mmCIF file of C-alpha atoms in Angstrom:
data_model
loop_
_atom_site.group_PDB
_atom_site.id
_atom_site.type_symbol
_atom_site.label_atom_id
_atom_site.label_comp_id
_atom_site.label_asym_id
_atom_site.label_seq_id
_atom_site.Cartn_x
_atom_site.Cartn_y
_atom_site.Cartn_z
ATOM 1 C CA MET A 1 -13.077 -1.623 -13.158
ATOM 2 C CA LYS A 2 -11.628 -1.131 -16.093
ATOM 3 C CA ASN A 3 -7.737 -2.185 -16.546
ATOM 4 C CA ILE A 4 -5.120 -0.546 -15.624
ATOM 5 C CA PRO A 5 -1.837 -0.325 -18.114
ATOM 6 C CA ASP A 6 1.100 -1.275 -16.581
ATOM 7 C CA GLU A 7 2.709 1.785 -18.032
ATOM 8 C CA LEU A 8 0.347 3.635 -16.101
ATOM 9 C CA ILE A 9 1.073 2.602 -12.681
ATOM 10 C CA GLN A 10 5.001 2.978 -13.420
ATOM 11 C CA ARG A 11 4.645 6.486 -14.790
ATOM 12 C CA ALA A 12 2.428 7.041 -11.169
ATOM 13 C CA ALA A 13 4.973 4.734 -9.284
ATOM 14 C CA ALA A 14 7.643 7.536 -10.837
ATOM 15 C CA GLY A 15 5.927 10.617 -9.619
ATOM 16 C CA ASP A 16 3.631 11.082 -12.236
ATOM 17 C CA GLU A 17 0.870 13.256 -10.832
ATOM 18 C CA ALA A 18 -1.064 13.009 -14.163
ATOM 19 C CA ALA A 19 -0.701 9.134 -14.380
ATOM 20 C CA PHE A 20 -2.288 8.401 -10.928
ATOM 21 C CA GLU A 21 -5.207 11.227 -11.486
ATOM 22 C CA GLU A 22 -5.435 8.523 -14.529
ATOM 23 C CA ILE A 23 -5.528 5.764 -12.928
ATOM 24 C CA TYR A 24 -8.078 7.123 -10.394
ATOM 25 C CA ARG A 25 -10.310 8.125 -12.829
ATOM 26 C CA LEU A 26 -10.183 4.246 -14.572
ATOM 27 C CA ALA A 27 -10.720 3.548 -11.154
ATOM 28 C CA SER A 28 -12.525 5.652 -8.624
ATOM 29 C CA GLY A 29 -16.214 4.433 -9.685
ATOM 30 C CA PHE A 30 -15.493 1.470 -9.188
ATOM 31 C CA VAL A 31 -14.126 1.853 -5.805
ATOM 32 C CA TYR A 32 -16.951 4.626 -4.537
ATOM 33 C CA ALA A 33 -19.655 2.270 -6.339
ATOM 34 C CA VAL A 34 -18.731 -0.510 -3.813
ATOM 35 C CA SER A 35 -18.172 1.799 -1.095
ATOM 36 C CA TYR A 36 -21.621 3.398 -1.261
ATOM 37 C CA ARG A 37 -23.311 -0.111 -1.427
ATOM 38 C CA VAL A 38 -21.121 -1.684 1.724
ATOM 39 C CA THR A 39 -21.203 1.284 4.032
ATOM 40 C CA GLY A 40 -25.096 2.971 2.497
ATOM 41 C CA LYS A 41 -23.851 6.196 3.115
ATOM 42 C CA ARG A 42 -22.685 8.517 0.523
ATOM 43 C CA HIS A 43 -20.524 10.783 2.951
ATOM 44 C CA ASP A 44 -18.936 7.312 4.155
ATOM 45 C CA ALA A 45 -18.580 6.239 0.892
ATOM 46 C CA GLN A 46 -16.730 9.498 0.005
ATOM 47 C CA GLU A 47 -14.125 9.102 2.904
ATOM 48 C CA VAL A 48 -13.353 5.443 2.344
ATOM 49 C CA THR A 49 -13.160 6.808 -1.564
ATOM 50 C CA GLN A 50 -10.490 9.396 -0.174
ATOM 51 C CA ASP A 51 -8.688 6.542 1.540
ATOM 52 C CA VAL A 52 -8.233 3.817 -0.932
ATOM 53 C CA PHE A 53 -6.601 6.639 -2.933
ATOM 54 C CA LEU A 54 -4.375 8.101 -0.263
ATOM 55 C CA LYS A 55 -3.265 4.471 0.306
ATOM 56 C CA VAL A 56 -3.057 3.738 -3.511
ATOM 57 C CA HIS A 57 -0.289 6.291 -3.693
ATOM 58 C CA ALA A 58 1.580 5.661 -0.944
ATOM 59 C CA ASN A 59 1.993 2.103 -1.906
ATOM 60 C CA LEU A 60 2.053 2.795 -5.404
ATOM 61 C CA LYS A 61 6.076 1.416 -5.774
ATOM 62 C CA LYS A 62 4.972 -1.773 -4.890
ATOM 63 C CA PHE A 63 2.894 -2.615 -7.973
ATOM 64 C CA GLU A 64 4.799 -1.586 -10.945
ATOM 65 C CA LYS A 65 4.143 -4.913 -13.042
ATOM 66 C CA GLY A 66 0.242 -4.277 -12.424
ATOM 67 C CA THR A 67 -0.183 -7.934 -12.041
ATOM 68 C CA TYR A 68 -2.213 -8.298 -8.806
ATOM 69 C CA PHE A 69 -3.338 -4.215 -9.140
ATOM 70 C CA LYS A 70 -6.809 -5.059 -9.236
ATOM 71 C CA ALA A 71 -7.059 -7.231 -6.526
ATOM 72 C CA TRP A 72 -5.201 -5.329 -4.386
ATOM 73 C CA ILE A 73 -7.756 -2.112 -4.976
ATOM 74 C CA TYR A 74 -10.753 -4.410 -4.572
ATOM 75 C CA ARG A 75 -9.890 -5.833 -1.110
ATOM 76 C CA ILE A 76 -8.552 -2.208 0.436
ATOM 77 C CA THR A 77 -11.558 -1.061 -1.071
ATOM 78 C CA VAL A 78 -13.692 -3.568 1.197
ATOM 79 C CA ASN A 79 -11.666 -3.802 4.215
ATOM 80 C CA THR A 80 -12.010 0.292 4.092
ATOM 81 C CA ALA A 81 -15.488 -0.053 3.473
ATOM 82 C CA ILE A 82 -16.392 -2.911 6.037
ATOM 83 C CA ASN A 83 -14.018 -0.770 8.737
ATOM 84 C CA CYS A 84 -15.948 2.125 8.272
ATOM 85 C CA TYR A 85 -19.434 0.634 7.743
ATOM 86 C CA ASN A 86 -18.626 -0.514 11.456
ATOM 87 C CA ARG A 87 -16.739 2.280 12.866
ATOM 88 C CA ASN A 88 -20.122 3.965 11.645
ATOM 89 C CA LYS A 89 -23.080 1.582 11.999
ATOM 90 C CA ARG A 90 -24.314 2.910 15.784
ATOM 91 C CA ARG A 91 -23.844 6.377 14.742
ATOM 92 C CA TRP A 92 -26.050 6.248 11.241
ATOM 93 C CA SER A 93 -29.769 5.361 11.625
ATOM 94 C CA ARG A 94 -29.643 2.987 8.753
ATOM 95 C CA GLU A 95 -32.168 5.329 6.084
ATOM 96 C CA ALA A 96 -31.564 4.803 2.466
ATOM 97 C CA ASP A 97 -29.681 7.787 1.155
ATOM 98 C CA LEU A 98 -30.783 8.223 -2.103
ATOM 99 C CA GLU A 99 -31.472 12.307 -2.314
ATOM 100 C CA GLY A 100 -29.275 13.113 -4.849
ATOM 101 C CA MET A 101 -27.407 9.766 -5.601
ATOM 102 C CA VAL A 102 -29.453 9.613 -8.807
ATOM 103 C CA GLU A 103 -29.102 12.733 -11.269
ATOM 104 C CA THR A 104 -32.399 14.370 -12.616
ATOM 105 C CA SER A 105 -32.189 15.997 -16.171
ATOM 106 C CA GLY A 106 -35.203 18.039 -15.210
ATOM 107 C CA GLU A 107 -37.444 17.697 -18.291
ATOM 108 C CA SER A 108 -40.709 15.984 -18.166
ATOM 109 C CA GLY A 109 -39.335 13.151 -20.482
ATOM 110 C CA ASP A 110 -37.051 11.641 -18.378
ATOM 111 C CA ALA A 111 -39.051 12.012 -14.600
ATOM 112 C CA GLU A 112 -40.379 8.748 -15.264
ATOM 113 C CA LYS A 113 -37.264 7.155 -16.440
ATOM 114 C CA ASN A 114 -35.955 8.816 -13.504
ATOM 115 C CA ILE A 115 -38.439 7.461 -10.755
ATOM 116 C CA GLU A 116 -37.421 4.026 -12.234
ATOM 117 C CA LYS A 117 -34.482 4.499 -11.375
ATOM 118 C CA GLU A 118 -34.435 5.590 -7.815
ATOM 119 C CA GLU A 119 -37.001 3.002 -7.238
ATOM 120 C CA ARG A 120 -34.752 0.491 -8.201
ATOM 121 C CA GLU A 121 -31.915 1.516 -5.910
ATOM 122 C CA LYS A 122 -34.042 2.159 -3.370
ATOM 123 C CA ARG A 123 -35.039 -1.789 -3.321
ATOM 124 C CA VAL A 124 -31.476 -2.659 -4.045
ATOM 125 C CA GLU A 125 -30.182 -0.166 -0.815
ATOM 126 C CA GLU A 126 -33.370 -2.493 1.180
ATOM 127 C CA MET A 127 -31.790 -5.669 0.024
ATOM 128 C CA LEU A 128 -28.370 -4.465 0.596
ATOM 129 C CA ALA A 129 -29.252 -3.073 4.424
ATOM 130 C CA ARG A 130 -30.249 -7.115 5.416
ATOM 131 C CA LEU A 131 -26.942 -8.406 4.905
ATOM 132 C CA GLY A 132 -23.946 -8.336 7.198
ATOM 133 C CA PRO A 133 -20.559 -6.154 5.585
ATOM 134 C CA GLU A 134 -18.884 -9.490 4.598
ATOM 135 C CA GLN A 135 -21.599 -10.685 2.395
ATOM 136 C CA ARG A 136 -22.654 -7.530 1.338
ATOM 137 C CA ALA A 137 -19.133 -7.088 -0.190
ATOM 138 C CA CYS A 138 -19.302 -10.414 -1.636
ATOM 139 C CA LEU A 139 -22.491 -10.140 -3.567
ATOM 140 C CA VAL A 140 -21.897 -6.568 -4.861
ATOM 141 C CA LEU A 141 -18.717 -6.891 -6.140
ATOM 142 C CA ARG A 142 -20.583 -10.537 -7.429
ATOM 143 C CA GLU A 143 -23.621 -9.133 -9.208
ATOM 144 C CA ILE A 144 -22.533 -5.604 -9.483
ATOM 145 C CA GLU A 145 -19.143 -5.438 -10.520
ATOM 146 C CA GLY A 146 -19.313 -8.306 -12.233
ATOM 147 C CA LEU A 147 -16.158 -10.615 -10.324
ATOM 148 C CA SER A 148 -15.843 -14.167 -10.748
ATOM 149 C CA TYR A 149 -15.752 -16.197 -6.776
ATOM 150 C CA GLU A 150 -11.765 -16.893 -7.995
ATOM 151 C CA GLU A 151 -11.567 -13.596 -8.676
ATOM 152 C CA ILE A 152 -13.835 -12.418 -5.204
ATOM 153 C CA SER A 153 -11.298 -14.952 -3.287
ATOM 154 C CA ALA A 154 -8.055 -13.471 -4.166
ATOM 155 C CA ALA A 155 -9.306 -10.337 -4.037
ATOM 156 C CA LEU A 156 -10.624 -10.856 -0.012
ATOM 157 C CA LYS A 157 -7.870 -13.267 0.532
ATOM 158 C CA VAL A 158 -10.607 -15.875 1.713
ATOM 159 C CA LYS A 159 -11.203 -19.226 0.524
ATOM 160 C CA LEU A 160 -13.395 -20.160 -2.320
ATOM 161 C CA ASN A 161 -16.200 -22.169 -0.446
ATOM 162 C CA THR A 162 -16.058 -18.665 1.812
ATOM 163 C CA VAL A 163 -17.451 -17.045 -1.312
ATOM 164 C CA ARG A 164 -19.226 -18.862 -1.853
ATOM 165 C CA THR A 165 -21.034 -19.507 1.367
ATOM 166 C CA ARG A 166 -21.300 -15.712 1.702
ATOM 167 C CA ILE A 167 -22.831 -15.972 -1.401
ATOM 168 C CA LYS A 168 -25.472 -18.309 -0.992
ATOM 169 C CA ARG A 169 -26.297 -16.647 2.858
ATOM 170 C CA ALA A 170 -26.874 -13.437 0.990
ATOM 171 C CA ARG A 171 -29.187 -14.512 -1.402
ATOM 172 C CA GLU A 172 -31.179 -16.505 0.693
ATOM 173 C CA THR A 173 -31.603 -13.629 3.103
ATOM 174 C CA ILE A 174 -32.588 -11.156 0.083
ATOM 175 C CA LEU A 175 -34.909 -13.864 -1.055
ATOM 176 C CA GLY A 176 -36.581 -14.599 2.378
ATOM 177 C CA HIS A 177 -37.141 -10.549 3.196
ATOM 178 C CA ALA A 178 -38.586 -10.857 -0.380
ATOM 179 C CA ALA A 179 -40.838 -13.659 -0.016
ATOM 180 C CA ARG A 180 -42.190 -12.219 3.189
ATOM 181 C CA GLY A 181 -42.672 -8.492 1.412
ATOM 182 C CA ASP A 182 -44.526 -10.934 -1.545
ATOM 183 C CA LYS A 183 -46.901 -11.856 1.312
ATOM 184 C CA ASN A 184 -47.408 -8.569 2.680
ATOM 185 C CA GLU A 185 -48.456 -7.353 -0.649
ATOM 186 C CA VAL A 186 -51.100 -10.229 -1.081
ATOM 187 C CA ARG A 187 -52.558 -8.983 2.158
ATOM 188 C CA MET B 1 -30.236 -35.847 -6.901
ATOM 189 C CA LYS B 2 -32.137 -34.461 -3.956
ATOM 190 C CA CYS B 3 -33.855 -31.131 -3.903
ATOM 191 C CA ASP B 4 -32.080 -29.365 -0.990
ATOM 192 C CA LYS B 5 -28.437 -29.932 -2.609
ATOM 193 C CA VAL B 6 -29.641 -28.598 -6.028
ATOM 194 C CA ARG B 7 -30.880 -26.083 -4.706
ATOM 195 C CA ASP B 8 -27.908 -25.017 -3.317
ATOM 196 C CA ILE B 9 -26.172 -25.337 -6.065
ATOM 197 C CA ILE B 10 -28.837 -23.277 -8.040
ATOM 198 C CA ILE B 11 -28.203 -20.316 -5.969
ATOM 199 C CA THR B 12 -24.641 -20.377 -6.155
ATOM 200 C CA ASP B 13 -22.923 -22.165 -9.339
ATOM 201 C CA TYR B 14 -25.692 -22.119 -11.451
ATOM 202 C CA MET B 15 -26.826 -18.863 -11.319
ATOM 203 C CA ASP B 16 -23.106 -17.652 -11.423
ATOM 204 C CA GLY B 17 -22.567 -19.587 -14.509
ATOM 205 C CA ARG B 18 -19.839 -21.861 -13.074
ATOM 206 C CA LEU B 19 -21.359 -25.375 -14.243
ATOM 207 C CA THR B 20 -19.895 -26.791 -17.073
ATOM 208 C CA GLY B 21 -20.234 -30.241 -18.780
ATOM 209 C CA ALA B 22 -21.899 -32.527 -17.176
ATOM 210 C CA ALA B 23 -22.760 -31.059 -13.888
ATOM 211 C CA ALA B 24 -24.904 -28.548 -15.597
ATOM 212 C CA LEU B 25 -26.309 -31.539 -17.724
ATOM 213 C CA ASN B 26 -27.493 -32.642 -14.193
ATOM 214 C CA ILE B 27 -29.246 -29.393 -12.603
ATOM 215 C CA GLU B 28 -31.159 -28.940 -15.958
ATOM 216 C CA ASN B 29 -32.327 -32.081 -16.060
ATOM 217 C CA HIS B 30 -33.752 -32.039 -12.783
ATOM 218 C CA LEU B 31 -34.838 -29.027 -13.445
ATOM 219 C CA ALA B 32 -37.019 -29.860 -16.129
ATOM 220 C CA GLU B 33 -38.336 -33.047 -14.016
ATOM 221 C CA CYS B 34 -39.098 -30.974 -10.678
ATOM 222 C CA ARG B 35 -41.748 -28.199 -10.474
ATOM 223 C CA GLU B 36 -40.426 -27.099 -6.990
ATOM 224 C CA CYS B 37 -36.618 -25.928 -7.980
ATOM 225 C CA ARG B 38 -37.870 -24.974 -11.488
ATOM 226 C CA GLU B 39 -40.211 -22.229 -9.126
ATOM 227 C CA TYR B 40 -37.389 -21.567 -6.793
ATOM 228 C CA HIS B 41 -34.994 -21.009 -9.573
ATOM 229 C CA LYS B 42 -36.876 -18.595 -11.157
ATOM 230 C CA THR B 43 -37.909 -16.773 -7.853
ATOM 231 C CA MET B 44 -34.607 -16.580 -7.114
ATOM 232 C CA LEU B 45 -33.332 -15.041 -10.705
ATOM 233 C CA LYS B 46 -35.978 -12.698 -10.339
ATOM 234 C CA LYS B 47 -35.167 -10.952 -6.759
ATOM 235 C CA THR B 48 -31.533 -10.973 -6.737
ATOM 236 C CA SER B 49 -30.221 -11.101 -9.901
ATOM 237 C CA GLU B 50 -32.368 -9.111 -11.234
ATOM 238 C CA LEU B 51 -32.706 -6.797 -9.002
ATOM 239 C CA PHE B 52 -28.968 -5.551 -9.670
ATOM 240 C CA GLU B 53 -29.428 -5.445 -13.432
ATOM 241 C CA GLY B 54 -29.833 -2.330 -14.672
ATOM 242 C CA LEU B 55 -28.334 -0.126 -12.001
ATOM 243 C CA GLU B 56 -26.280 3.210 -12.924
ATOM 244 C CA PRO B 57 -22.754 3.492 -12.950
ATOM 245 C CA MET B 58 -21.749 5.867 -9.879
ATOM 246 C CA ASP B 59 -19.330 8.230 -9.830
ATOM 247 C CA PRO B 60 -17.670 10.476 -7.063
ATOM 248 C CA PRO B 61 -18.114 13.865 -6.684
ATOM 249 C CA GLN B 62 -15.454 15.959 -8.251
ATOM 250 C CA GLU B 63 -14.568 17.388 -4.250
ATOM 251 C CA VAL B 64 -13.423 13.569 -3.348
ATOM 252 C CA TRP B 65 -10.399 13.884 -6.292
ATOM 253 C CA GLU B 66 -9.962 17.409 -4.842
ATOM 254 C CA ALA B 67 -9.842 16.317 -1.461
ATOM 255 C CA ILE B 68 -6.737 14.024 -2.593
ATOM 256 C CA SER B 69 -4.959 15.570 -5.231
ATOM 257 C CA GLY B 70 -5.011 18.684 -2.068
ATOM 258 C CA LYS B 71 -3.248 16.108 0.944
ATOM 259 C CA LEU B 72 -1.080 15.303 -2.266
ATOM 260 C CA TYR B 73 0.202 18.162 -3.410
ATOM 261 C CA LYS B 74 0.124 19.735 0.185
ATOM 262 C CA LYS B 75 2.449 17.377 0.793
ATOM 263 C CA LYS B 76 4.524 17.484 -1.941
ATOM 264 C CA GLU B 77 4.887 21.480 -0.952
ATOM 265 C CA ARG B 78 6.215 20.250 2.309
ATOM 266 C CA SER B 79 8.900 18.309 0.576
ATOM 267 C CA ILE B 80 9.204 20.718 -1.703
ATOM 268 C CA GLY B 81 10.309 23.726 1.208
ATOM 269 C CA ILE B 82 12.939 21.217 2.750
ATOM 270 C CA ARG B 83 14.779 20.781 -0.476
ATOM 271 C CA ASP B 84 14.240 23.832 -1.648
ATOM 272 C CA ILE B 85 16.209 25.513 1.779
ATOM 273 C CA LEU B 86 18.463 22.725 1.173
ATOM 274 C CA VAL B 87 19.082 23.846 -2.469
ATOM 275 C CA SER B 88 19.690 27.484 -1.358
ATOM 276 C CA LEU B 89 22.573 26.890 1.484
ATOM 277 C CA ILE B 90 24.316 25.163 -1.456
ATOM 278 C CA PRO B 91 25.095 27.723 -4.147
ATOM 279 C CA PRO B 92 25.441 26.428 -7.566
ATOM 280 C CA ARG B 93 28.399 25.918 -9.125
ATOM 281 C CA ARG B 94 29.745 28.459 -11.337
ATOM 282 C CA ILE B 95 29.053 30.461 -7.910
ATOM 283 C CA VAL B 96 31.255 27.683 -5.930
ATOM 284 C CA LEU B 97 34.090 27.466 -8.422
ATOM 285 C CA ALA B 98 35.004 31.000 -8.583
ATOM 286 C CA ALA B 99 34.528 31.140 -4.579
ATOM 287 C CA VAL B 100 37.068 28.569 -4.688
ATOM 288 C CA SER B 101 39.480 30.846 -6.867
ATOM 289 C CA ALA B 102 38.848 33.398 -5.048
ATOM 290 C CA GLY B 103 40.085 32.418 -2.096
ATOM 291 C CA LEU B 104 42.773 30.532 -3.578
ATOM 292 C CA VAL B 105 44.297 34.084 -4.771
ATOM 293 C CA PHE B 106 43.321 35.407 -1.476
ATOM 294 C CA VAL B 107 45.800 32.963 0.558
ATOM 295 C CA LEU B 108 48.343 33.136 -1.746
ATOM 296 C CA LEU B 109 48.591 36.944 -1.495
ATOM 297 C CA SER B 110 48.119 36.710 1.723
ATOM 298 C CA GLY B 111 50.729 34.196 1.898
ATOM 299 C CA VAL B 112 53.123 36.299 -0.077
ATOM 300 C CA ASN B 113 52.583 39.518 2.407
ATOM 301 C CA VAL B 114 53.179 36.593 5.301
ATOM 302 C CA TRP B 115 56.711 36.033 4.070
ATOM 303 C CA ARG B 116 57.749 39.270 3.297
ATOM 304 C CA ILE B 117 56.606 40.058 6.932
ATOM 305 C CA TYR B 118 58.427 37.389 8.623
ATOM 306 C CA ASP B 119 61.593 37.901 5.975
ATOM 307 C CA ARG B 120 61.642 41.984 6.876
ATOM 308 C CA GLY B 121 61.302 40.992 10.406
ATOM 309 C CA LEU B 122 64.291 38.199 9.473
ATOM 310 C CA THR B 123 66.304 40.865 8.735
ATOM 311 C CA GLN B 124 65.840 43.683 10.572
ATOM 312 C CA LYS B 125 66.482 41.281 12.816
ATOM 313 C CA TYR B 126 69.894 40.736 11.394
ATOM 314 C CA MET B 127 70.643 44.123 11.320
ATOM 315 C CA GLU B 128 69.800 45.191 14.795
ATOM 316 C CA MET B 129 72.631 42.735 16.046
ATOM 317 C CA GLN B 130 75.190 44.100 14.154
ATOM 318 C CA LEU B 131 74.220 47.273 14.602
ATOM 319 C CA ASN B 132 74.829 46.219 18.343
ATOM 320 C CA TYR B 133 78.112 44.217 17.931
ATOM 321 C CA PHE B 134 79.103 47.148 16.597
ATOM 322 C CA THR B 135 78.421 49.962 18.712
ATOM 323 C CA ASP B 136 78.220 47.789 21.740
ATOM 324 C CA LYS B 137 81.325 48.929 23.890
ATOM 325 C CA ASP B 138 80.790 45.273 26.147
ATOM 326 C CA THR B 139 84.382 43.847 26.847
ATOM 327 C CA GLU B 140 82.401 40.758 25.563
ATOM 328 C CA HIS B 141 83.142 41.968 22.261
ATOM 329 C CA GLU B 142 86.690 43.144 22.954
ATOM 330 C CA ASN B 143 87.937 39.358 22.887
ATOM 331 C CA ASP B 144 85.914 39.068 19.424
ATOM 332 C CA ALA B 145 88.612 41.607 18.181
ATOM 333 C CA ALA B 146 91.200 38.675 19.440
ATOM 334 C CA PHE B 147 89.748 36.875 16.729
ATOM 335 C CA GLY B 148 92.009 36.216 14.337
ATOM 336 C CA SER B 149 94.651 38.067 16.656
ATOM 337 C CA VAL B 150 96.240 34.260 16.831
ATOM 338 C CA ILE B 151 96.469 34.517 13.303
ATOM 339 C CA GLU B 152 98.045 37.834 13.577
ATOM 340 C CA ASP B 153 99.833 36.554 16.347
ATOM 341 C CA ILE B 154 101.496 33.794 14.441
ATOM 342 C CA PHE B 155 102.225 35.567 11.199
ATOM 343 C CA MET B 156 102.709 39.083 11.950
#
């Protein structure tokens, strides 16, 4: 997530709607990506993103200094996404929801690239679908968003060793699934 | 160092670049000597970290922002509506001053009129008393004629 200047947070806290919209532009990519990776559904990711920013707007005055603003956004994003996933997991089937996630330019030269992108997204989706929401959240924050263990620990308010354990188990699950996949291909 | 312990470290801190100094050196020395752990490390990188490389950034569709701003704006409109009503009940300062001044003038003029009416009433009452006194053939007043008659009696 891009850095959000303290001055922007202060202006938004004072009621400046343009400043809040700028915060949205800086943080929404992260929030949406994490929401999508955790929930696995585009519709749920949109709902989570809305909820997160409405909560941010309602609580802006608490973060005028901006010191923990990013960690706070990480936390409410992950918690809101996990809650959404748990609420909806029985309703939705665990299907890949990639239609329209990768935009195509319509030009023939980009068709191959788009297919590659879709393949990559599909593999990531399949791997993440094997994980529980907490493991998924930790792995996404680490691998895709590049947060350190300390940042993940502060964001999710869990111990450092808990972060380490979740990442370890997530990778082992993916590796185990990948190994089974390779064996099937060999046959 | 035992391979299972090394693999635990490879799959977490080593892969994520958290090891430095002697700790990193220990792992690298082990990997240099242990083919299985080396294969494990290579497979782990390929199947996990490399999987996530080159993923496109995601942005939410515009309708998400529209929904958020719609909800925030509706909230603001509601609060503005209530504020507008309150402001409309309290007129601007100039009008208040003008109204107060007019009110004072009215009260002043009313007071003067009230006093006039009151004063006229008193005067009228006095005149009626005097008239009654002079015209009334009540014997009570005959005694009043004696008022001063003692003096007359004395001196006259």
